[in-house]
Amino acid sequence: MMSPHLTRCLETIIGATAGVSAADATRRAGDRWSVAEIVEHLQRAYSGTAKGFEKAIEKGMPLATTPTLTQTLQAFALINLGYFPEGRQAPKHILPTGTNALPEVIEGLKKDLAWLDDAAIRARQAFGGAKVIDHPVLGALTVNQWLRFHLVHTRHHEKQIRARTMILA
């Protein structure tokens, strides 16, 4: 059974994209990402965290650095309060390519969520509650903080997906 946070991520994306046509899924809103690109961005974020967990497990030690005070405060606001700031540029490695149709992206997302869940279980077994890997903005996070981050991040993008689909309706 998948982590409750990751289960909610999947349910959120499935719900937000239900009924979106192929044409609407690839339509951009000005310079903003399309629905398919938003979902691909999330997929890439999930797989990136899974890769990070795998790397730490392979090395046999957490790869986290000491977070700054700013990172600690930002992580608290996002993870504990659910505050996701608008207007931040996504790191290059999780930018969408826009090359796949929404159904393909969703299938990939399902696989990557399952991979992330498996990697999270193994990282938690290996490192307990220690900070395992760094987020590019928030700094070092524990496995549980990472899973909560992904839920807040998914909900942030859910709002964008729903806004795009309302514009298209």
XYZ file of N, CA, C and O in Angstrom, residues 24 31 40 43 60 65 67 83 85 102 105 127 151 168-169:
60
model
N -7.036 19.790 -25.234
C -6.976 20.713 -24.098
C -5.762 20.446 -23.212
O -5.210 21.363 -22.618
N 2.267 31.881 -21.839
C 3.587 31.260 -21.653
C 3.576 30.244 -20.507
O 4.606 29.708 -20.134
N 3.692 16.381 -16.160
C 5.051 15.885 -16.421
C 6.045 16.478 -15.421
O 6.948 15.788 -14.934
N 5.695 14.566 -12.315
C 6.296 13.243 -12.514
C 7.814 13.321 -12.363
O 8.430 12.497 -11.688
N 24.988 4.284 1.205
C 24.923 3.828 2.581
C 24.931 4.936 3.612
O 25.210 4.693 4.785
N 22.952 18.025 3.455
C 23.865 19.008 4.031
C 23.134 19.728 5.168
O 21.936 19.537 5.370
N 21.101 22.515 6.676
C 20.278 23.588 6.106
C 20.576 24.930 6.766
O 20.959 24.988 7.933
N 2.234 26.276 2.887
C 2.414 27.495 2.094
C 3.404 27.237 0.965
O 4.574 26.952 1.202
N 4.977 29.158 -2.164
C 5.049 30.490 -2.784
C 4.867 30.436 -4.297
O 5.292 29.486 -4.952
N -1.009 13.471 -22.393
C -1.412 13.363 -20.991
C -1.575 11.919 -20.513
O -1.060 11.587 -19.436
N 1.828 10.549 -19.827
C 2.447 11.205 -18.669
C 1.836 10.665 -17.376
O 2.552 10.389 -16.413
N 17.766 5.012 7.133
C 18.206 6.234 7.801
C 17.270 6.748 8.885
O 17.520 7.794 9.488
N 3.144 16.322 -1.558
C 1.708 16.549 -1.481
C 1.387 18.044 -1.601
O 0.502 18.431 -2.374
N -10.556 26.480 -20.350
C -10.834 25.732 -21.570
C -12.309 25.361 -21.697
O -12.784 25.089 -22.798
N -13.024 25.334 -20.603
C -14.427 24.890 -20.621
C -15.330 25.870 -21.326
O -15.108 27.005 -21.502
